[in-house]
PDB file of C-alpha atoms in Angstrom:
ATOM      1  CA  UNK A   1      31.170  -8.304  -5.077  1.00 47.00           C
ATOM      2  CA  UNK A   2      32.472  -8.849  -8.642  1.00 50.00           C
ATOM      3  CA  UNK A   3      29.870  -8.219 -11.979  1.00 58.00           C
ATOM      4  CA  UNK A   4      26.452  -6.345 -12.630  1.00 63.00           C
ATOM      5  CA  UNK A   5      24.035  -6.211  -9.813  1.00 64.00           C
ATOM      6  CA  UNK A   6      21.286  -4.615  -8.692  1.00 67.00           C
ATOM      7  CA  UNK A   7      21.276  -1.445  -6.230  1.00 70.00           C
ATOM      8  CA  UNK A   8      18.486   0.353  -3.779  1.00 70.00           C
ATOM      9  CA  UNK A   9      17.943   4.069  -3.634  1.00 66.00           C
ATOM     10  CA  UNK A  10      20.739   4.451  -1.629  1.00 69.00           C
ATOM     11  CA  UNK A  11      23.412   2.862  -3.855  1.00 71.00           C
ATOM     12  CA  UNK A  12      23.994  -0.361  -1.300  1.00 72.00           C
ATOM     13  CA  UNK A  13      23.178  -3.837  -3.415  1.00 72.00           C
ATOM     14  CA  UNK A  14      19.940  -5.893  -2.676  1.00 69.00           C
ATOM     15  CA  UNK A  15      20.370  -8.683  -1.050  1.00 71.00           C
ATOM     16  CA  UNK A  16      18.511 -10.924   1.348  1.00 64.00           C
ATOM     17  CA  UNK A  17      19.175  -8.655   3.861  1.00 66.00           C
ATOM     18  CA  UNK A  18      18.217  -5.724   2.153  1.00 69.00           C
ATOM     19  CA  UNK A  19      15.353  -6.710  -0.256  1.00 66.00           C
ATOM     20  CA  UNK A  20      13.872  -5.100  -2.795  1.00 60.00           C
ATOM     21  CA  UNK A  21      10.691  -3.131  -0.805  1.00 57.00           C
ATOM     22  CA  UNK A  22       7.513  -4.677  -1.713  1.00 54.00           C
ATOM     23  CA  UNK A  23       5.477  -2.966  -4.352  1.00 49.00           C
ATOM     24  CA  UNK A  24       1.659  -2.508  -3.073  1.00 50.00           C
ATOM     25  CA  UNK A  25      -2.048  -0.983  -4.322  1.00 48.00           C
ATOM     26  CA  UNK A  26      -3.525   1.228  -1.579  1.00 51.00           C
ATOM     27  CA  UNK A  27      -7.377   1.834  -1.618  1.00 50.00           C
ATOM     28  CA  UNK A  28      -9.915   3.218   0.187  1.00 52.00           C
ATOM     29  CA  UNK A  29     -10.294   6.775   1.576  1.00 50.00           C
ATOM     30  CA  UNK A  30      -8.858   9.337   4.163  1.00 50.00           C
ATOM     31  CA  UNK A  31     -11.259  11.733   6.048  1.00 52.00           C
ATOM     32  CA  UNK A  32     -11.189  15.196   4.481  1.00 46.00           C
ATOM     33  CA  UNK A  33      -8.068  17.486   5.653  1.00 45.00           C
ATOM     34  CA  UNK A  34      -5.739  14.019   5.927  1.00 51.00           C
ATOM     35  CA  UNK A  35      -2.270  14.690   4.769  1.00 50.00           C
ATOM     36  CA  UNK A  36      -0.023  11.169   4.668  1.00 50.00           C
ATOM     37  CA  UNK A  37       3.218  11.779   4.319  1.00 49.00           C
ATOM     38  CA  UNK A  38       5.164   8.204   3.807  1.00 47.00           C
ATOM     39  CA  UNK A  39       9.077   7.632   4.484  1.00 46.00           C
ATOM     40  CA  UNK A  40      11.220   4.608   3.967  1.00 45.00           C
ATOM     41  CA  UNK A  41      14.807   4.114   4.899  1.00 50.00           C
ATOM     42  CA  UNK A  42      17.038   2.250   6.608  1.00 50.00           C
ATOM     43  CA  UNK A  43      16.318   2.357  10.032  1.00 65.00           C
ATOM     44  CA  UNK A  44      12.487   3.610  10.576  1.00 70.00           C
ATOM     45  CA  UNK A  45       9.053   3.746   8.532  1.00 89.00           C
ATOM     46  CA  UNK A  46       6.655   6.355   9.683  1.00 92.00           C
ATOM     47  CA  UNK A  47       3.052   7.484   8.311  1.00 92.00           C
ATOM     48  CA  UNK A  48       1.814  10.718   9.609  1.00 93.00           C
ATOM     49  CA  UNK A  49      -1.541  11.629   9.690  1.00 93.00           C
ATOM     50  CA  UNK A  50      -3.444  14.567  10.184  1.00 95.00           C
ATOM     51  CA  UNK A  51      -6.271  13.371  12.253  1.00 96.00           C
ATOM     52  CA  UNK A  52      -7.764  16.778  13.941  1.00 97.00           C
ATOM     53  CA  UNK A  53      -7.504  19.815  10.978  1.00 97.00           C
ATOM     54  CA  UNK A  54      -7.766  22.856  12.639  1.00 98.00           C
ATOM     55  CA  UNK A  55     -10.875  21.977  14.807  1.00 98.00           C
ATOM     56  CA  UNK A  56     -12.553  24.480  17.016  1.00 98.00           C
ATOM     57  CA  UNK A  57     -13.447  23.548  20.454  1.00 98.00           C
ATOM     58  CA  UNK A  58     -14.995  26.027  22.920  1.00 98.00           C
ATOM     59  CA  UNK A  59     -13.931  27.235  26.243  1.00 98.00           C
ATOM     60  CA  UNK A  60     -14.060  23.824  28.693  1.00 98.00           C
ATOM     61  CA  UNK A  61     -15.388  21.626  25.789  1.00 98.00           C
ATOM     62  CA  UNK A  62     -13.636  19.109  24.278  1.00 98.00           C
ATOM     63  CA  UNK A  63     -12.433  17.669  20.768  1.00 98.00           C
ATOM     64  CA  UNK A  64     -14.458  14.497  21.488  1.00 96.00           C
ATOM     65  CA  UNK A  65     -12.996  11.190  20.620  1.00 96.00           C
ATOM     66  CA  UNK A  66     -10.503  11.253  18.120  1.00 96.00           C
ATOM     67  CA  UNK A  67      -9.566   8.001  16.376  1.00 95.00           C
ATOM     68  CA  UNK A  68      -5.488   7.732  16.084  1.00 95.00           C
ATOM     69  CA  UNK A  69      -5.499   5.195  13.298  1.00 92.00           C
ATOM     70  CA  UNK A  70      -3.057   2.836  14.604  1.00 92.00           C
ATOM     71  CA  UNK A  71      -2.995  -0.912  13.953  1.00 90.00           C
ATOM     72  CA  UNK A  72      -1.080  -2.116  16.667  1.00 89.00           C
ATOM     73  CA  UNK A  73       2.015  -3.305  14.752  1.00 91.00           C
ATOM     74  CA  UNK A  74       3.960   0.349  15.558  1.00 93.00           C
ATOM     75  CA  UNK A  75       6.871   0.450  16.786  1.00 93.00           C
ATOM     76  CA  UNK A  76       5.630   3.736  18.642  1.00 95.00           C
ATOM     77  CA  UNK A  77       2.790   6.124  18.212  1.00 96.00           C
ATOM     78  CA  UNK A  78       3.561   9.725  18.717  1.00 97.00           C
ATOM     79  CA  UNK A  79       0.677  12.683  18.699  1.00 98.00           C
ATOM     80  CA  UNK A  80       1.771  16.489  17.142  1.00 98.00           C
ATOM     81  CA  UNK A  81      -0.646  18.914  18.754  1.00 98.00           C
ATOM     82  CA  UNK A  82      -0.959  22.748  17.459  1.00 98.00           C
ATOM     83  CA  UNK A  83      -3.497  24.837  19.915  1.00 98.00           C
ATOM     84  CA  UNK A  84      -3.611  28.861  20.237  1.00 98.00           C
ATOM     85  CA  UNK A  85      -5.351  28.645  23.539  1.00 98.00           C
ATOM     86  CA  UNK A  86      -4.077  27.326  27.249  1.00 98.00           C
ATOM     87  CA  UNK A  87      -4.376  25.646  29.245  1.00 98.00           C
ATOM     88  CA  UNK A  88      -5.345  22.599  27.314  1.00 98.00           C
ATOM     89  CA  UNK A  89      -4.911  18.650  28.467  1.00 98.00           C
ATOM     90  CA  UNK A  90      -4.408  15.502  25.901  1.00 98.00           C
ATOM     91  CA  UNK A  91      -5.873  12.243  26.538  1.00 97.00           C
ATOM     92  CA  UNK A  92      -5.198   9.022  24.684  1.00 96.00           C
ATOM     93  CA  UNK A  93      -7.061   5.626  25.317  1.00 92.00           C
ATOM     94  CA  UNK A  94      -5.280   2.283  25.973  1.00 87.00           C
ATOM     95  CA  UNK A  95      -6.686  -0.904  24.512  1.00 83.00           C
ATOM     96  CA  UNK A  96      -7.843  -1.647  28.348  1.00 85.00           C
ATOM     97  CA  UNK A  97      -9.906   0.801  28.202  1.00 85.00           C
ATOM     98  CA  UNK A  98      -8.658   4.089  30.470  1.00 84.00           C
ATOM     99  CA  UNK A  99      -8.657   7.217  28.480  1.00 89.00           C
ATOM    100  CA  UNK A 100      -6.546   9.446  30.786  1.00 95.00           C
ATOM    101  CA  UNK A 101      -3.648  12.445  30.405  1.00 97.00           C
ATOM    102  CA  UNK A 102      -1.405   9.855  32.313  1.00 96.00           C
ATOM    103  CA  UNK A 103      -1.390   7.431  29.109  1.00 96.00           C
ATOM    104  CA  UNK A 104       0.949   9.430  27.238  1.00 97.00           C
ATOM    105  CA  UNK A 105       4.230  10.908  28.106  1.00 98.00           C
ATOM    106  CA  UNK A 106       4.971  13.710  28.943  1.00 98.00           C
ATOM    107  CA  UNK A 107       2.159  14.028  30.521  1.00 98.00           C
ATOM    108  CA  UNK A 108      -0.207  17.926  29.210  1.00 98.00           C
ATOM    109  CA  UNK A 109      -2.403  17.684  32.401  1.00 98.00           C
ATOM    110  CA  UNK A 110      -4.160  21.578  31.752  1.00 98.00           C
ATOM    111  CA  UNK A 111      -0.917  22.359  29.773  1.00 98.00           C
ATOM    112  CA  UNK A 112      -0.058  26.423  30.685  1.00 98.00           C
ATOM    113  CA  UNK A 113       1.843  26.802  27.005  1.00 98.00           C
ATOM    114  CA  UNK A 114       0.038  26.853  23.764  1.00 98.00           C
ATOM    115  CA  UNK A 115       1.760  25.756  20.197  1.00 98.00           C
ATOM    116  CA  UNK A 116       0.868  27.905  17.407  1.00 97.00           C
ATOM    117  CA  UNK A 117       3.832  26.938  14.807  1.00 96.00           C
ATOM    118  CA  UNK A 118       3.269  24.101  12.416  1.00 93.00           C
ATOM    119  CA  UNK A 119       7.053  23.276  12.927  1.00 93.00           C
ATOM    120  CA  UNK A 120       6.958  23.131  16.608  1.00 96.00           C
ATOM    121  CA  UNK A 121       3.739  20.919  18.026  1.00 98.00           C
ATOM    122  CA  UNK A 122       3.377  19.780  21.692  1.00 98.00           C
ATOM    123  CA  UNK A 123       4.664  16.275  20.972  1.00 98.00           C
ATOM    124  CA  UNK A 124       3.562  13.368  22.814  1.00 98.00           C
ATOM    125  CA  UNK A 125       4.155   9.427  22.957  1.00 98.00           C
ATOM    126  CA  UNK A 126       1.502   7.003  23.875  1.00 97.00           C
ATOM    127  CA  UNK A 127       2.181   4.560  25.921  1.00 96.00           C
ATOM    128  CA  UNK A 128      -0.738   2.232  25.736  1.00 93.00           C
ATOM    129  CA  UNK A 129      -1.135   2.447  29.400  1.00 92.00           C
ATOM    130  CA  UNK A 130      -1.810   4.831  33.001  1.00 93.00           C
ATOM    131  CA  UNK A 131       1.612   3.886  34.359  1.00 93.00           C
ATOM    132  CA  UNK A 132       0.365   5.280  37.563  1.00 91.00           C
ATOM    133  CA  UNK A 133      -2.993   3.594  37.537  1.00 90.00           C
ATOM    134  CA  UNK A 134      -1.651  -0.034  36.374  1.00 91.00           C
ATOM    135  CA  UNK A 135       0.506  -1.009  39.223  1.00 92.00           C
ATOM    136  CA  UNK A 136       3.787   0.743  36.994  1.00 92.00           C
ATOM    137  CA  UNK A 137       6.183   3.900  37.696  1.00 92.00           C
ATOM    138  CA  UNK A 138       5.464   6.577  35.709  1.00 93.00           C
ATOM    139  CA  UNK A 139       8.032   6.873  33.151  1.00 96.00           C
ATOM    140  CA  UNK A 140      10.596  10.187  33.736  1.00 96.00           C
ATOM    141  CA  UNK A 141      12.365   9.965  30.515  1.00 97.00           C
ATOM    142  CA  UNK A 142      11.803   9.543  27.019  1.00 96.00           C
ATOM    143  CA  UNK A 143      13.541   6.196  27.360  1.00 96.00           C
ATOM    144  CA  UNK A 144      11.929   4.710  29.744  1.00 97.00           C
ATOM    145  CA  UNK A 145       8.782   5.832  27.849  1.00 97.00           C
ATOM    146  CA  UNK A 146       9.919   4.049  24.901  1.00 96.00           C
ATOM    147  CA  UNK A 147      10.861   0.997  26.850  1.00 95.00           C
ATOM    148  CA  UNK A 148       7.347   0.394  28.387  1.00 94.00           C
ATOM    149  CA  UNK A 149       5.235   1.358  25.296  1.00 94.00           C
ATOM    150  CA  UNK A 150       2.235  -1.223  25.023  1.00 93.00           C
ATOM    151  CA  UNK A 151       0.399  -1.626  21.743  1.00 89.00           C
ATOM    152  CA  UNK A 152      -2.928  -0.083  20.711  1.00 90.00           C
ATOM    153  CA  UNK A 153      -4.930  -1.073  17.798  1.00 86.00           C
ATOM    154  CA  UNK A 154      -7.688   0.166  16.035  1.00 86.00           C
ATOM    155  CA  UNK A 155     -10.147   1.402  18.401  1.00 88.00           C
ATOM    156  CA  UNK A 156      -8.465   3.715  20.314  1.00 92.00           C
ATOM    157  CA  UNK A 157      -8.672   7.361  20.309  1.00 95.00           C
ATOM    158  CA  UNK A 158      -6.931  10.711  21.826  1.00 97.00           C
ATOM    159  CA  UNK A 159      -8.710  13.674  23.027  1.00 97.00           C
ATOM    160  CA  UNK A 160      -8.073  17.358  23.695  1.00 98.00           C
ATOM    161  CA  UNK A 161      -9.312  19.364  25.798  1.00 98.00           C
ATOM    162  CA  UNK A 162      -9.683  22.958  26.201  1.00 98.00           C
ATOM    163  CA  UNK A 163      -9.550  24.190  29.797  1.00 98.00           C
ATOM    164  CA  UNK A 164      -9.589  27.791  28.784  1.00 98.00           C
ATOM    165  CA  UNK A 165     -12.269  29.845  30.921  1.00 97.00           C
ATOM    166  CA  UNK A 166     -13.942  31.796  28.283  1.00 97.00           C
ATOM    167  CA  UNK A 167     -12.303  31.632  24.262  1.00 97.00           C
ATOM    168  CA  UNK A 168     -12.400  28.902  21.720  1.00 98.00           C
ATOM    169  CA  UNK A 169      -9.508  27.002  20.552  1.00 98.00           C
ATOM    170  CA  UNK A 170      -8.080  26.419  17.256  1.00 98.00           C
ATOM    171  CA  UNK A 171      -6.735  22.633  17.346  1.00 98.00           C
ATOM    172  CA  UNK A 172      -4.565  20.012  15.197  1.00 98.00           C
ATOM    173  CA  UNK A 173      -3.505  16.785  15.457  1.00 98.00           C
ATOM    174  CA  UNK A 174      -1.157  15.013  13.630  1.00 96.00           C
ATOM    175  CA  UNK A 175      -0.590  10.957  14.419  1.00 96.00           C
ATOM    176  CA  UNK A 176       3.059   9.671  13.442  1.00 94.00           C
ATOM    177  CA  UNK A 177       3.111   6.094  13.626  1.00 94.00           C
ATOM    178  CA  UNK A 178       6.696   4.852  13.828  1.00 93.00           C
ATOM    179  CA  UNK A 179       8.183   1.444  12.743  1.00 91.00           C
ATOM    180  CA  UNK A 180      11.622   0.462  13.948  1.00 85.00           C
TER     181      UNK A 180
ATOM    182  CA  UNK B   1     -26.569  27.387   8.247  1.00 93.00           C
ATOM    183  CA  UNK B   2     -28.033  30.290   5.860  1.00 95.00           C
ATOM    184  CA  UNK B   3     -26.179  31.079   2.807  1.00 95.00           C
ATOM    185  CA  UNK B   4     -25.813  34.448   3.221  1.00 96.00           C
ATOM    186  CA  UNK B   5     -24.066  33.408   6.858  1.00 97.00           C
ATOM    187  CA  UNK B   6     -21.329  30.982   4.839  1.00 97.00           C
ATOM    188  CA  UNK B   7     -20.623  33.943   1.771  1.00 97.00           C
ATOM    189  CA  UNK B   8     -19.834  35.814   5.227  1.00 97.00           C
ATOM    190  CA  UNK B   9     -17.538  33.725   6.491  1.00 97.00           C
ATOM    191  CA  UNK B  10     -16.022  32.725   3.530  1.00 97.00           C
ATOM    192  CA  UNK B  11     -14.921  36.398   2.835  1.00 97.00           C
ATOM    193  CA  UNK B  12     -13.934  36.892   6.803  1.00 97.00           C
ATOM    194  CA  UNK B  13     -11.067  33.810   5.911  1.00 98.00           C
ATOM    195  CA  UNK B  14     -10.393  35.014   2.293  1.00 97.00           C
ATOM    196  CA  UNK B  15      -9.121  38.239   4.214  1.00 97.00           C
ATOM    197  CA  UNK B  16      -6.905  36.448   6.479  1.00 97.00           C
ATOM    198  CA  UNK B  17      -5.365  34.569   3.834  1.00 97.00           C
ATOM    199  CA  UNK B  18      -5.282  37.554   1.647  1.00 97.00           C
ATOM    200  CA  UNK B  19      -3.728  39.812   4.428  1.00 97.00           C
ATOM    201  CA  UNK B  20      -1.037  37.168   5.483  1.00 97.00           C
ATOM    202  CA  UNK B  21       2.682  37.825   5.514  1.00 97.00           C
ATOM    203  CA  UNK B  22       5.136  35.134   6.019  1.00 96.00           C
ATOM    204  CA  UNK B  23       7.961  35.381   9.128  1.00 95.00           C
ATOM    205  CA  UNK B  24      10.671  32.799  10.019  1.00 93.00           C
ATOM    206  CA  UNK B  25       8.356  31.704  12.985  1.00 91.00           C
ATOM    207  CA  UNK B  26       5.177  30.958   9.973  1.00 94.00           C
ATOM    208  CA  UNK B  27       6.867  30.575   6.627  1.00 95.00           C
ATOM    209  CA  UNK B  28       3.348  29.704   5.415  1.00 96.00           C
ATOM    210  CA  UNK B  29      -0.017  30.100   6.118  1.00 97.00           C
ATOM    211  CA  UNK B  30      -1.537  26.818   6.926  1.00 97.00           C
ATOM    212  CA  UNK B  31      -5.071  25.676   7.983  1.00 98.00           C
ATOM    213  CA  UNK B  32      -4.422  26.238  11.958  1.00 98.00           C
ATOM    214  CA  UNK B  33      -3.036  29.405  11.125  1.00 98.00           C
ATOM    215  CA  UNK B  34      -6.263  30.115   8.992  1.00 98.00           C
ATOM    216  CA  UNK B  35      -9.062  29.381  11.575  1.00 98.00           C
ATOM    217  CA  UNK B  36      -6.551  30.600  14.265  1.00 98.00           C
ATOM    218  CA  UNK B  37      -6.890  34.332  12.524  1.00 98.00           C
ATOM    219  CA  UNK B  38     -10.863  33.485  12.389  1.00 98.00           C
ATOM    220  CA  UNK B  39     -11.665  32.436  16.072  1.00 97.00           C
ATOM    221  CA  UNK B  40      -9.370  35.245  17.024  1.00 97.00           C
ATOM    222  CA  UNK B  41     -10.857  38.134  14.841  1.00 94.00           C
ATOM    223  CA  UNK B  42     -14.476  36.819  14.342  1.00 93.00           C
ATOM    224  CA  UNK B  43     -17.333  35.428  16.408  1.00 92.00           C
ATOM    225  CA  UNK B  44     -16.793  31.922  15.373  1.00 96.00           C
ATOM    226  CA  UNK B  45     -20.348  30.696  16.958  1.00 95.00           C
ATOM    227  CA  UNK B  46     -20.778  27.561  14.602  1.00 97.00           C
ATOM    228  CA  UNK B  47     -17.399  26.519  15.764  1.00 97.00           C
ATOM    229  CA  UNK B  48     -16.272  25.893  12.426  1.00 98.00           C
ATOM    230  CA  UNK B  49     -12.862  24.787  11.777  1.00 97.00           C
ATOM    231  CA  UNK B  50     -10.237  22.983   8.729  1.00 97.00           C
ATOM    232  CA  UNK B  51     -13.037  20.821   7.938  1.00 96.00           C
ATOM    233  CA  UNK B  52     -16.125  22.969   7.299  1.00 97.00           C
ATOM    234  CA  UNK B  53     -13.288  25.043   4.620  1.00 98.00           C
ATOM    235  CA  UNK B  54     -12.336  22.399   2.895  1.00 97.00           C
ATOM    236  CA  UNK B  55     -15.752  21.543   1.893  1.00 96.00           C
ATOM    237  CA  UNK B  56     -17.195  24.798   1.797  1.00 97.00           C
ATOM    238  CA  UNK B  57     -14.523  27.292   0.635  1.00 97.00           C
ATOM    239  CA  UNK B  58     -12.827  28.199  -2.724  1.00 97.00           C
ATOM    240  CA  UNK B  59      -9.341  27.716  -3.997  1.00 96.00           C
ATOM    241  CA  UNK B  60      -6.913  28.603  -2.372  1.00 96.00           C
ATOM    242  CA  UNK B  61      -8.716  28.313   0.882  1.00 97.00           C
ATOM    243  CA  UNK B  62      -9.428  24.615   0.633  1.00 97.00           C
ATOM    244  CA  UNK B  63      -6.073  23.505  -0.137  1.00 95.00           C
ATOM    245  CA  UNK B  64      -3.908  24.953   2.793  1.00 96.00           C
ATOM    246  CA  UNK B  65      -1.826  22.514   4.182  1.00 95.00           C
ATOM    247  CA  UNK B  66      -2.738  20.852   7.384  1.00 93.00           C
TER     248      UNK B  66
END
């Protein structure tokens, strides 16, 4: 490509199939505690949300529901969870309606570890559905996670709950939705 | 909640932030770490957590990452 032209932040030209990104005006608000972190490159788009900032749930209660702020056009919806306190289960909600431990993989059914460092949540992907419960085989790897991922939109939600006998837990959640 | 009960807490987390010390495994004190120290050292009967120290606490307590 002879002449002057136009680059993007990684040096490669714009063209039509690498546009310029569009410019856009966000409003509105975030709950209190929300941290969005934004990322564009070549290959993915991701938004991570806090959405659970250091809550305190006590011994067999739970977090109550939890909206995961999704829209439905992700790619894939993962959940970060920091606890101090085990065993602990994580529930999401599919847009049929079942709000189970099964709709997420892997699967933390009364989970015996706990995840105290920022760096290192439980991570978990939701699948949008109970494989086991909708007529599907439970998903053994990562990749056949990803491959049977269903969309969930607004209205759906993710729970945690803390099956410890006796002591209060110390909770976060972090949403990172993913576009590919 | 009486105010004499918040001014309590509020000094029970000022002394865990004041009292932390970074390792490779927390590099920074953040607001799980925070209410982690609380619940753990502290009768933490209203159950309060990142939320109720954001709106209720000073600088720097209110602005610990997430």
């Amino acid at each position: 490509m002879g002449g002057k032209y136009l680059v993007d932040q990684y040096g490669d030209p714009i063209t039509s199939e690498n546009p310029l990104p569009v410019s856009a005006t966000l409003t509105g608000s975030l709950p209190a505690g929300s941290n969005v972190v934004g990322k564009v490159n070549k290959n993915a788009r991701y938004i991570l949300t806090t959405i659970l900032n250091a809550g305190t749930v006590a011994a067999g209660q739970n977090t109550g529901n939890i909206s995961i702020g999704a829209d439905g056009t992700e790619s894939e919806v993962w959940l970060y969870v920091n606890i101090d306190k085990q065993p602990w289960s994580l529930s999401a909600r599919t847009m049929n309606g079942a709000a189970l431990t099964t709709c997420l993989f892997p699967e933390y059914n009364s989970h015996a570890n706990t995840y105290t460092q920022s760096q290192q949540p439980a991570t978990a992907l939701i699948l949008g559905s109970s494989p086991v419960n909708q007529g599907l085989t439970a998903p053994t790897t990562i990749s056949q996670a990803k491959d049977m991922i269903l969309p969930i939109d607004a209205t759906e939600y993710c729970r945690v709950i803390n099956n410890h006998a006796t002591d209060s837990a110390t909770i976060t959640i972090k949403a990172l939705r993913v576009w590919r | 909640m009486t105010e004499e009960r918040k001014q309590e807490i509020i000094t029970s987390l000022q002394g865990a932030y004041d009292t932390f010390q970074p390792t490779d495994e927390e590099p920074e004190l953040t607001m799980f770490g925070l209410i982690s120290r609380y619940n753990a050292t502290s009768q933490n009967t209203e159950l309060i957590g990142g939320d109720w120290v954001i709106q209720n606490c000073p600088e720097p307590l209110c602005s610990l990452p997430s």
